[in-house]
Amino acid sequence: ARTLTIVKAVIDMARSLGINITAEGIETQAQQTWMQHLGCDSAQGYLFARPMNVDDFVRMFIDRRGVGRERSLMH
């Protein structure tokens, strides 16, 4: 409960300052759903892809085009 309170406070502060919010370290669908519910604009983490170099990213992006995973996580 304490962690959730801190996360909400940070998100609220960023929103009040007009800062876009990216949730980092998303590994599960449940985490993605919570971050979306809390108001994050986007997210990154192992749920989407492991760290990779630019060439691998471009290849992955092209391979996944039309699948929907390359779109913004939240909106």
Coordinates of C-alpha atoms in Angstrom, one line a residue:
A1 CA 0.0 0.0 0.0
R2 CA 2.8 2.4 0.8
T3 CA 4.5 1.8 -2.6
L4 CA 1.2 2.5 -4.4
T5 CA 0.8 5.7 -2.4
I6 CA 4.3 6.9 -3.5
V7 CA 3.7 6.0 -7.1
K8 CA 0.4 7.9 -7.2
A9 CA 2.0 10.9 -5.6
V10 CA 4.9 11.0 -8.1
I11 CA 2.4 10.6 -11.0
D12 CA 0.2 13.4 -9.6
M13 CA 3.2 15.7 -9.2
A14 CA 4.4 15.1 -12.8
R15 CA 0.8 15.6 -14.1
S16 CA 0.6 18.9 -12.2
L17 CA 3.9 20.0 -13.8
G18 CA 2.8 19.0 -17.3
I19 CA 5.4 16.3 -17.5
N20 CA 4.7 13.1 -19.6
I21 CA 5.0 10.0 -17.6
T22 CA 6.8 6.8 -18.7
A23 CA 6.6 3.8 -16.4
E24 CA 9.9 1.9 -16.4
G25 CA 10.5 -1.8 -15.6
I26 CA 7.1 -3.1 -16.7
E27 CA 7.3 -6.9 -16.8
T28 CA 3.7 -8.1 -16.5
Q29 CA 0.4 -7.3 -18.0
A30 CA -0.9 -6.5 -14.5
Q31 CA 1.8 -3.9 -14.1
Q32 CA 0.9 -2.4 -17.5
T33 CA -2.8 -2.2 -16.5
W34 CA -2.1 -0.5 -13.2
M35 CA 0.2 2.1 -14.7
Q36 CA -2.3 2.9 -17.4
H37 CA -5.0 3.1 -14.7
L38 CA -2.8 5.5 -12.7
G39 CA -2.3 7.8 -15.7
C40 CA 1.0 6.9 -17.2
D41 CA 1.4 8.1 -20.8
S42 CA 3.7 5.2 -21.9
A43 CA 5.8 2.4 -20.5
Q44 CA 8.9 0.3 -21.2
G45 CA 10.2 -2.9 -19.8
Y46 CA 10.7 -6.6 -20.5
L47 CA 7.0 -7.1 -21.2
F48 CA 7.7 -5.3 -24.5
A49 CA 11.3 -6.2 -25.3
R50 CA 14.7 -6.9 -23.8
P51 CA 17.4 -4.2 -24.2
M52 CA 18.8 -4.2 -27.8
N53 CA 20.9 -2.3 -30.2
V54 CA 19.4 0.0 -32.9
D55 CA 19.6 -2.5 -35.7
D56 CA 17.7 -5.2 -33.7
F57 CA 15.1 -2.6 -32.7
V58 CA 14.4 -1.6 -36.3
R59 CA 14.1 -5.3 -37.3
M60 CA 11.7 -5.9 -34.3
F61 CA 9.7 -2.9 -35.1
I62 CA 9.3 -3.9 -38.8
D63 CA 8.4 -7.5 -37.8
R64 CA 5.8 -6.4 -35.3
R65 CA 4.2 -3.7 -37.5
G66 CA 0.5 -4.2 -37.6
V67 CA 0.5 -6.4 -34.6
G68 CA 0.0 -3.4 -32.3
R69 CA 2.9 -3.9 -29.8
E70 CA 4.9 -1.1 -31.4
R71 CA 2.1 1.5 -30.6
S72 CA 2.3 3.5 -27.4
L73 CA 1.5 1.3 -24.5
M74 CA -1.1 3.5 -22.9
H75 CA -2.9 5.6 -25.5

